[in-house]
Amino acid sequence: MFRTAFALALLAAFPMAQAAADLTTISERSGFTRTGRYDEVLRLCQSFQASYPKQVKCFEFGRSPEGRPMMALAVNNTGALTPEAAAKQGLPVVFMQGGIHAGEIDGKDAGFLALREILEGRLAKGALDKQVLVFVPVFNVDGHEMFSAWNRPNQRGPVEMGWRTTGQNFNLNRDYVKADSPEMAAMLNMVNAWDPLAYVDLHVTDGAKFQHDVSVQVEPVFAGDDQLRAAGLALRDGVLADIAKKGAMPQPFYMSFAVTDDPMSGFVDSVSDPRFSTGYFQLRNRMAMLVETHSWKDYPTRVRVTHDTIVSTLEHVARHGKEWQKIARDADLRAQKLATVPLTYRTTDKARMVDFQGYEYTRTPSEVSGALMTRYDETKPQVWRVPVRDEIVPDLQVSVPAAGYIVPTAHADAVAAKLRLHGIAFRKLSADIAAADVETFRATKAKFGAGSFEGHQRLTLEGAWRKEAQPVAKGALFVPVAQPKSRLVMAIMEPQAPDSLAAWGMFNNAFERKEYMEDYVAEDVARQMMAADPKLAEEFRKRVETDPEFAKSAFARLDFFARRHPAWDKRFNLYPVLRANAAPQ
């Protein structure tokens, strides 16, 4: 009943004009119960260009691992249908991205619907005079074609949908920094070309059952450039107000309980790590919006809310885009003069109480799992008075290197490939440096992940940077920090950053011990070292007497001497990347 009512309301609000019948989706024609296959995206992309040749350009920006074309539509009323034309006209660019998780496909169908109505002049009138829209209906094109009725068991509609991950099983919304997938490489190349002011990432969230239907989060708001945060907040709050007027029940935080399955635990807001879109773009001094419709709302409702969010976003950029564009460009200049940068953020314990529109529920032991389970009654609305923790502050902060980073020759090609994907400036050194003025990071503790995550064994490091002259060979990379993407440079290069190359395991070999001294050799070496150095012998004796764990470990006792012997590998636990105190000549 609810699905039918929403579908009829949506169709009444957006009747299909006969002249534009070829620009409708299977979803629209089905009353928003179904979604089309990828061949529909290919057809509509070309059909929109054919119908509006002066306003729409359909183009391929990459190929998926399974060989599918990755399509986008550039849309503008003033002929700015290429990155060069947009830059020449000084127009802000907005990216709208659907289907990064291809089972969460609201953005595709809502985007095509909104695009047709805007081009017909029925909505957001004049908005495309003042910006360029780049619409990617489906980012994860291979996952989109893993079609099934059961790909999203926690989601109401459409009848069938795609799969969360790619043909290579990558989760693209964990790939923005490490950029392993061909799809993300293609997307980043397009981002570098167009330099969007705002990047809108359209999703559907899982979670409990409640009345609210969407969350809209934007960064910078809690992180990134201070002045750009004001623009991000204005965009977020403006869109929230607009869609609320149209009947949505939005929230500005991700609606996942602080304690799983416990409504009274409330909610905790946060800043996403840069593996996610909203964590990534603020490092580039640009805005990102995460739209998460609620999976337990039916498909007509979710498409309507997503549609309204798209339209609202374009209207706000039309009104404020030039102003926000200037703030973003000024942020590029400010980023070249930073002294410290937060690598992570934390949410404090400070809470505010809110009325959250939920349903009556019970929590009782389950005869199936044996766990305490929450069961909701969607026929009985209920207001929950719950805490929201949304005071977010910097956590791990580090100083900015005086000049930049040096990547040794052995790692130069691999790192350079990543830097190019992000549009980060660097240069190769043309001569050896006998003793470079640098700092080194030696790990006092290196913890490898217990299992694989996104095809990697992650690494967590403890330690500190210390000044230590090092030789640097010709062919090494110098990555200056005085560039617009300085925050992104540090997110990639700082070993303790959550999505750095080190954290994703690129340099794991540096933290693996490769050479050993046989025990019988170490026994003789230890005696020789103590005989030659009485202070060392006394240090060893005191350690045995005062440290029980050390005293009972044969390995630790022999390792005490191995680490002090000339044979010890000085590179063990040494992070290969250096911080440069002066730009190499």
XYZ file of C-alpha atoms in Angstrom:
585
model
C 0.000 0.000 0.000
C 2.710 2.462 1.012
C 4.804 1.627 -2.067
C 1.837 2.139 -4.393
C 0.864 5.419 -2.765
C 4.389 6.799 -3.015
C 4.699 5.666 -6.633
C 1.431 7.352 -7.605
C 2.428 10.538 -5.794
C 5.795 10.570 -7.510
C 4.298 9.971 -10.930
C 1.761 12.721 -10.317
C 4.521 15.112 -9.360
C 6.633 14.182 -12.389
C 4.315 13.216 -15.302
C 6.003 11.786 -18.359
C 5.881 14.199 -21.252
C 5.243 12.417 -24.532
C 8.116 14.253 -26.220
C 10.582 12.981 -23.635
C 9.339 9.394 -23.480
C 12.641 8.050 -24.790
C 14.422 9.709 -21.842
C 12.467 7.856 -19.165
C 13.875 4.959 -17.169
C 12.526 1.471 -16.577
C 12.267 2.574 -12.974
C 9.971 5.469 -13.810
C 7.829 3.371 -16.136
C 7.486 0.667 -13.468
C 6.257 3.123 -10.841
C 9.706 3.065 -9.212
C 9.622 -0.603 -8.303
C 12.366 -1.757 -10.681
C 15.679 -0.484 -11.985
C 17.186 -1.078 -15.411
C 20.287 -2.951 -16.438
C 23.454 -1.181 -17.572
C 22.463 -1.161 -21.229
C 19.818 1.370 -20.224
C 22.568 3.725 -18.969
C 24.363 3.427 -22.307
C 21.140 4.132 -24.196
C 20.073 7.082 -22.044
C 23.514 8.645 -22.118
C 23.407 8.777 -25.916
C 19.711 9.715 -26.007
C 20.192 12.714 -23.723
C 23.024 13.945 -25.939
C 20.931 13.413 -29.073
C 17.950 15.233 -27.552
C 20.006 18.125 -26.153
C 23.177 18.285 -28.291
C 24.101 21.806 -27.163
C 23.601 21.054 -23.489
C 24.685 17.442 -22.966
C 27.824 15.518 -23.798
C 27.868 11.753 -23.244
C 31.386 10.437 -22.807
C 33.333 7.403 -21.654
C 35.850 8.088 -18.874
C 37.181 4.573 -18.333
C 36.794 0.837 -18.816
C 35.941 -1.626 -16.077
C 37.967 -4.820 -15.511
C 35.182 -6.732 -17.285
C 35.382 -4.399 -20.276
C 32.311 -2.233 -19.737
C 32.467 1.456 -20.670
C 32.208 3.800 -17.691
C 29.908 6.609 -18.805
C 29.328 10.173 -17.682
C 27.194 13.053 -18.881
C 28.464 16.647 -18.854
C 25.528 19.049 -18.738
C 25.550 22.842 -19.115
C 23.513 25.526 -20.878
C 26.423 27.693 -22.032
C 28.425 25.185 -24.048
C 30.891 24.283 -21.287
C 30.930 20.544 -21.911
C 34.655 19.893 -21.424
C 37.034 20.613 -18.536
C 38.783 23.236 -20.642
C 35.543 25.026 -21.493
C 34.377 24.965 -17.867
C 37.696 26.437 -16.729
C 37.645 29.088 -19.456
C 34.171 30.222 -18.418
C 35.113 30.036 -14.729
C 32.145 27.797 -13.943
C 31.971 25.640 -10.824
C 31.645 21.927 -11.528
C 29.421 19.543 -9.560
C 29.923 15.781 -9.757
C 26.878 13.579 -9.054
C 27.822 9.953 -8.590
C 25.428 7.018 -8.387
C 26.066 3.355 -7.839
C 29.470 3.308 -6.162
C 27.740 0.461 -4.316
C 25.648 -0.802 -7.194
C 22.927 -2.321 -5.031
C 22.294 1.172 -3.663
C 21.080 2.450 -6.986
C 18.720 5.311 -6.082
C 21.159 7.876 -7.504
C 21.001 6.456 -11.027
C 17.233 6.573 -11.383
C 16.807 9.808 -9.417
C 19.614 11.438 -11.385
C 18.179 10.644 -14.801
C 14.755 11.856 -13.670
C 16.116 15.136 -12.278
C 18.310 15.670 -15.344
C 15.384 15.351 -17.748
C 13.196 17.743 -15.772
C 15.945 20.330 -15.421
C 16.660 20.219 -19.145
C 12.938 20.594 -19.823
C 13.033 23.777 -17.746
C 10.645 22.440 -15.127
C 13.050 22.462 -12.178
C 16.148 24.403 -11.069
C 15.570 26.972 -13.807
C 18.785 28.643 -14.898
C 20.923 26.476 -12.632
C 22.828 24.981 -15.554
C 23.736 28.470 -16.781
C 25.913 28.879 -13.722
C 27.592 25.492 -13.319
C 28.537 22.291 -15.072
C 26.956 19.075 -13.885
C 28.957 15.892 -14.444
C 26.615 12.972 -13.788
C 27.989 9.446 -13.376
C 24.887 7.226 -13.247
C 26.813 4.125 -12.179
C 30.383 4.143 -10.881
C 30.600 0.414 -10.119
C 29.486 -0.824 -13.537
C 30.571 -4.467 -13.159
C 28.909 -4.754 -9.764
C 25.770 -3.267 -11.310
C 25.465 -6.271 -13.624
C 25.683 -8.817 -10.780
C 21.910 -8.467 -10.741
C 19.802 -10.294 -8.167
C 16.689 -9.906 -6.035
C 18.676 -10.734 -2.888
C 21.758 -8.530 -3.185
C 20.416 -6.155 -0.514
C 18.438 -8.210 2.058
C 18.243 -5.152 4.361
C 16.691 -2.919 1.685
C 13.157 -2.423 0.331
C 13.386 -2.287 -3.433
C 13.960 -2.199 -6.238
C 12.915 -5.733 -7.162
C 16.413 -6.547 -8.406
C 19.646 -4.610 -8.043
C 23.412 -4.857 -8.457
C 26.125 -5.882 -6.020
C 28.107 -3.817 -3.510
C 31.615 -4.504 -4.818
C 33.335 -4.588 -8.208
C 34.170 -7.489 -10.480
C 37.495 -7.675 -8.630
C 35.607 -7.482 -5.305
C 36.879 -4.016 -4.392
C 34.699 -1.764 -2.297
C 35.164 1.486 -4.214
C 34.183 3.567 -1.201
C 37.310 2.355 0.566
C 39.571 3.059 -2.416
C 39.853 6.836 -2.789
C 43.410 7.086 -1.424
C 44.970 3.707 -2.195
C 43.294 3.718 -5.633
C 43.836 0.029 -6.358
C 40.915 -0.456 -8.721
C 40.854 0.517 -12.402
C 37.496 2.161 -11.725
C 38.947 4.481 -9.079
C 41.936 5.290 -11.275
C 39.514 6.347 -14.012
C 37.455 8.415 -11.582
C 40.489 10.208 -10.136
C 41.765 11.027 -13.621
C 38.388 12.579 -14.384
C 38.387 14.453 -11.064
C 41.850 15.841 -11.832
C 40.635 17.034 -15.228
C 37.395 18.671 -14.076
C 38.379 19.741 -10.535
C 34.814 19.666 -9.166
C 33.872 22.156 -6.476
C 31.451 19.601 -5.022
C 31.321 15.813 -5.288
C 27.963 14.268 -4.384
C 28.072 10.570 -3.478
C 24.610 8.948 -3.574
C 24.078 5.911 -1.318
C 21.539 3.873 0.637
C 22.346 3.027 4.244
C 21.554 -0.092 6.243
C 20.449 0.153 9.843
C 17.547 -0.028 12.257
C 13.944 0.841 11.493
C 12.828 4.413 12.142
C 10.843 7.174 10.429
C 13.715 9.346 9.144
C 14.461 8.739 5.478
C 17.842 10.308 4.687
C 21.052 11.638 6.135
C 23.053 14.358 4.380
C 26.639 14.923 5.489
C 29.126 17.355 4.003
C 32.821 17.953 4.501
C 34.474 20.328 5.069
C 32.262 20.961 8.104
C 34.236 19.363 10.912
C 37.542 18.963 9.042
C 39.586 20.708 6.393
C 40.073 24.384 5.625
C 38.377 26.609 8.218
C 36.814 29.038 5.750
C 35.686 26.271 3.422
C 33.904 24.672 6.402
C 31.471 27.598 6.421
C 30.619 26.901 2.770
C 30.204 23.200 3.488
C 27.887 23.948 6.386
C 25.830 26.338 4.252
C 25.460 23.716 1.521
C 24.511 20.977 3.990
C 21.994 23.024 5.962
C 20.505 24.545 2.825
C 19.861 21.137 1.279
C 18.473 19.746 4.544
C 16.014 22.641 4.761
C 14.941 22.294 1.127
C 14.221 18.579 1.208
C 12.466 18.858 4.570
C 10.044 21.358 2.988
C 9.298 18.713 0.348
C 8.389 16.122 2.961
C 11.673 14.405 3.770
C 12.741 13.718 7.349
C 16.499 14.300 7.085
C 19.295 14.283 9.635
C 22.824 15.757 9.345
C 24.522 12.680 10.832
C 24.928 9.045 9.821
C 22.006 7.233 11.442
C 23.783 4.224 12.914
C 23.368 3.595 16.636
C 26.327 4.210 18.931
C 25.745 0.695 20.288
C 24.608 -1.827 17.708
C 20.898 -2.631 17.870
C 20.291 -0.307 20.849
C 18.144 2.732 19.930
C 18.637 4.418 23.297
C 22.413 4.557 22.757
C 21.835 7.393 20.283
C 24.240 8.482 17.585
C 27.883 9.484 17.218
C 28.931 11.751 14.361
C 32.469 11.593 12.987
C 34.882 12.597 10.240
C 35.450 9.806 7.751
C 38.958 8.668 6.908
C 40.046 9.610 3.375
C 39.401 6.129 2.005
C 35.803 7.449 1.859
C 34.633 10.195 -0.503
C 33.713 12.665 2.248
C 37.069 12.175 3.955
C 38.979 12.454 0.697
C 37.750 15.614 -1.002
C 38.220 17.915 1.963
C 41.941 17.054 1.666
C 41.785 18.540 -1.842
C 40.067 21.701 -0.506
C 36.813 20.750 -2.192
C 33.386 19.796 -0.864
C 31.919 16.312 -0.727
C 28.363 15.398 0.160
C 27.327 11.942 1.335
C 23.630 11.229 0.755
C 22.345 8.111 2.521
C 18.682 7.326 2.004
C 17.323 4.844 4.519
C 17.129 1.281 3.232
C 13.836 0.464 4.957
C 12.017 3.186 3.009
C 10.545 1.839 -0.213
C 12.129 2.611 -3.568
C 9.675 5.330 -4.663
C 10.346 7.216 -1.422
C 14.085 6.886 -1.726
C 14.138 7.978 -5.373
C 11.988 10.998 -4.542
C 14.227 12.083 -1.665
C 17.404 11.554 -3.703
C 15.882 13.449 -6.628
C 15.003 16.393 -4.382
C 18.508 16.380 -2.897
C 20.096 16.521 -6.353
C 17.896 19.427 -7.421
C 18.499 21.328 -4.189
C 22.254 20.904 -4.454
C 22.305 22.288 -7.986
C 20.151 25.247 -6.927
C 22.488 26.121 -4.055
C 25.573 25.883 -6.251
C 23.831 28.083 -8.827
C 23.288 30.726 -6.130
C 26.571 30.460 -4.247
C 28.953 28.557 -6.520
C 31.089 31.527 -7.543
C 31.547 32.570 -3.916
C 32.343 29.009 -2.821
C 34.677 28.573 -5.767
C 36.716 31.580 -4.622
C 36.858 30.243 -1.072
C 38.102 26.905 -2.412
C 40.804 28.544 -4.533
C 41.894 30.663 -1.586
C 42.012 27.451 0.442
C 44.465 26.102 -2.136
C 46.754 29.032 -1.313
C 46.314 28.658 2.444
C 47.123 24.953 2.185
C 50.617 25.778 0.970
C 51.431 27.518 4.265
C 50.157 25.081 6.893
C 52.148 24.468 10.084
C 50.270 21.455 11.481
C 47.734 19.054 10.005
C 45.299 16.717 11.801
C 45.591 13.178 10.497
C 42.650 11.864 12.513
C 39.674 13.249 14.395
C 37.743 12.067 17.432
C 34.275 12.673 18.795
C 34.176 13.952 22.370
C 31.828 12.656 25.073
C 29.778 15.864 24.959
C 26.206 15.005 23.980
C 23.006 16.840 23.179
C 19.583 15.253 23.529
C 17.298 15.141 20.483
C 13.831 13.884 19.664
C 14.320 11.166 17.068
C 11.333 9.820 15.164
C 11.366 6.071 15.678
C 8.907 3.240 16.229
C 7.829 1.264 19.246
C 10.134 -1.668 19.795
C 10.914 -4.552 22.105
C 14.228 -6.092 23.063
C 13.952 -9.756 23.929
C 16.198 -12.842 23.729
C 16.046 -14.607 20.380
C 15.298 -18.320 20.264
C 17.337 -18.473 17.033
C 20.581 -16.675 17.848
C 20.313 -16.574 21.621
C 21.203 -12.866 21.495
C 19.143 -9.904 22.649
C 17.225 -8.777 19.555
C 15.343 -5.569 18.778
C 12.002 -5.856 16.988
C 10.258 -2.765 15.611
C 6.548 -2.165 15.093
C 6.284 0.164 12.079
C 2.584 0.687 12.694
C 3.317 2.535 15.950
C 5.424 5.702 15.589
C 7.321 6.700 18.707
C 9.572 9.600 19.616
C 12.909 8.512 21.043
C 14.759 10.956 23.297
C 18.367 10.019 22.560
C 21.863 11.513 22.821
C 23.794 12.752 19.806
C 27.524 13.246 20.169
C 28.640 15.600 17.427
C 31.502 17.617 18.905
C 34.430 16.583 16.717
C 38.004 17.671 17.384
C 41.438 16.881 15.925
C 43.077 13.816 17.406
C 46.476 12.905 15.946
C 48.112 16.108 14.696
C 51.564 16.345 13.129
C 53.787 19.188 12.070
C 54.183 19.868 8.373
C 57.656 19.066 6.991
C 59.810 22.101 6.312
C 60.111 21.206 2.624
C 58.404 17.919 1.804
C 59.058 14.199 1.497
C 61.746 12.149 -0.233
C 60.862 8.730 -1.591
C 63.934 6.509 -2.158
C 64.708 5.321 -5.669
C 63.716 1.739 -4.884
C 60.130 2.844 -4.217
C 59.988 5.817 -6.586
C 58.080 4.260 -9.481
C 55.369 2.671 -7.319
C 54.789 5.827 -5.296
C 54.926 8.087 -8.359
C 52.077 6.097 -9.923
C 49.898 6.799 -6.889
C 50.827 10.484 -6.756
C 49.929 10.959 -10.418
C 46.477 9.509 -9.806
C 45.870 12.174 -7.164
C 47.281 15.034 -9.207
C 50.073 15.642 -6.697
C 53.185 17.487 -7.864
C 56.630 15.852 -7.470
C 59.972 15.662 -9.247
C 62.794 13.150 -9.629
C 66.226 13.975 -8.293
C 68.907 14.086 -10.960
C 71.938 13.608 -8.694
C 73.034 11.733 -5.582
C 73.051 13.491 -2.216
C 75.709 12.219 0.177
C 74.044 13.441 3.377
C 70.594 14.948 2.909
C 69.112 17.210 5.590
C 66.208 14.953 6.503
C 64.242 13.354 9.304
C 63.650 9.627 9.616
C 60.814 7.692 11.217
C 61.921 4.599 13.116
C 59.066 2.489 14.420
C 59.122 1.509 18.061
C 56.185 -0.794 17.398
C 54.800 -2.250 14.173
C 51.518 -4.147 14.261
C 50.345 -6.026 11.191
C 46.634 -6.607 10.600
C 45.424 -10.055 11.587
C 43.646 -10.573 8.272
C 43.220 -9.178 4.785
C 41.251 -5.968 4.280
C 40.511 -4.846 0.729
C 43.300 -7.111 -0.480
C 45.897 -5.662 1.901
C 47.518 -6.527 5.197
C 47.291 -3.218 6.989
C 50.042 -1.867 9.244
C 49.853 0.326 12.350
C 53.043 2.062 13.437
C 54.228 3.791 16.581
C 57.341 5.943 16.593
C 58.548 9.456 15.913
C 60.425 11.548 13.375
C 64.021 12.431 14.297
C 66.653 14.435 12.491
C 69.144 12.031 10.918
C 71.231 12.750 7.824
C 70.770 10.105 5.142
C 72.229 9.454 1.695
C 69.732 9.893 -1.130
C 70.341 8.360 -4.528
C 69.629 9.797 -7.945
C 66.115 8.896 -9.091
C 64.491 9.478 -5.721
C 61.298 11.544 -5.640
C 60.911 14.876 -3.938
C 57.305 15.663 -3.044
C 56.979 19.305 -1.949
C 54.445 20.057 0.753
C 53.945 23.652 -0.436
C 51.225 22.761 -2.912
C 47.411 23.025 -2.880
C 46.949 19.353 -1.985
C 49.315 19.508 1.006
C 46.779 17.827 3.291
C 46.432 14.962 0.828
C 50.228 14.707 0.511
C 50.469 14.240 4.268
C 47.567 11.788 4.367
C 49.471 9.654 1.858
C 53.005 10.079 3.189
C 52.713 10.279 6.971
C 53.230 6.710 8.265
C 50.655 7.057 11.062
C 47.881 8.477 8.867
C 44.989 5.981 8.656
C 45.049 5.686 4.860
C 48.708 6.353 4.150
C 50.644 4.130 1.791
C 52.338 2.701 4.861
C 49.025 1.945 6.569
C 47.849 0.071 3.472
C 50.970 -2.104 3.531
C 53.042 -0.702 0.673
C 56.187 -0.743 2.824
C 55.536 -3.821 4.980
C 58.872 -5.329 3.979
C 60.663 -2.561 5.875
C 59.093 -3.816 9.099
C 59.862 -7.505 8.572
C 63.104 -8.849 9.983
C 65.029 -10.513 7.150
C 68.354 -11.649 8.657
C 69.151 -13.467 11.904
C 72.112 -14.600 13.965
C 72.069 -18.293 14.845
C 71.652 -18.907 18.578
C 74.971 -20.674 18.967
C 76.685 -17.773 17.219
C 74.770 -15.230 19.304
C 75.887 -16.978 22.505
C 79.567 -16.541 21.608
C 79.004 -12.990 20.340
C 77.242 -12.014 23.582
C 80.159 -13.206 25.695
C 82.649 -11.381 23.488
C 80.632 -8.148 23.652
C 80.356 -8.264 27.458
C 84.066 -8.982 27.835
C 84.906 -6.024 25.619
C 82.362 -3.644 27.227
C 81.803 -3.884 31.015
C 79.073 -1.211 30.872
C 77.126 -3.335 28.423
C 77.592 -6.365 30.676
C 76.244 -4.385 33.647
C 73.263 -3.133 31.615
C 72.439 -6.709 30.652
C 72.759 -7.968 34.249
C 70.419 -5.269 35.580
C 67.887 -5.988 32.873
C 67.847 -9.665 33.822
C 67.402 -8.782 37.487
C 64.628 -6.205 37.044
C 62.624 -7.494 34.064
C 61.109 -10.961 34.703
C 59.688 -11.297 31.184
C 63.069 -10.473 29.691
C 64.856 -12.821 32.088
C 62.779 -15.859 31.127
C 62.977 -15.275 27.336
C 66.011 -16.799 25.664
C 65.131 -14.947 22.452
C 64.943 -11.551 24.174
C 68.233 -12.077 25.980
C 70.099 -12.971 22.800
C 68.266 -10.257 20.850
C 69.615 -7.714 23.364
C 73.093 -8.313 21.962
C 72.064 -8.862 18.317
C 70.582 -5.339 18.181
C 73.855 -3.852 19.437
C 76.119 -5.826 17.103
C 77.498 -4.367 13.826
C 75.632 -7.112 11.947
C 72.270 -5.658 12.973
C 70.166 -4.428 10.012
C 69.913 -0.681 10.564
C 67.047 -0.488 8.052
C 64.765 -2.746 10.121
C 61.715 -0.717 11.283
C 62.967 2.305 9.331
C 60.157 3.881 7.294
C 61.655 4.282 3.796
C 60.166 7.737 3.151
C 62.076 10.725 4.557
C 60.960 14.203 5.596
C 63.079 16.856 3.889
C 64.071 19.938 5.867
C 65.201 21.673 2.671
C 64.254 21.194 -0.962
C 66.954 19.108 -2.679
C 68.793 20.904 -5.463
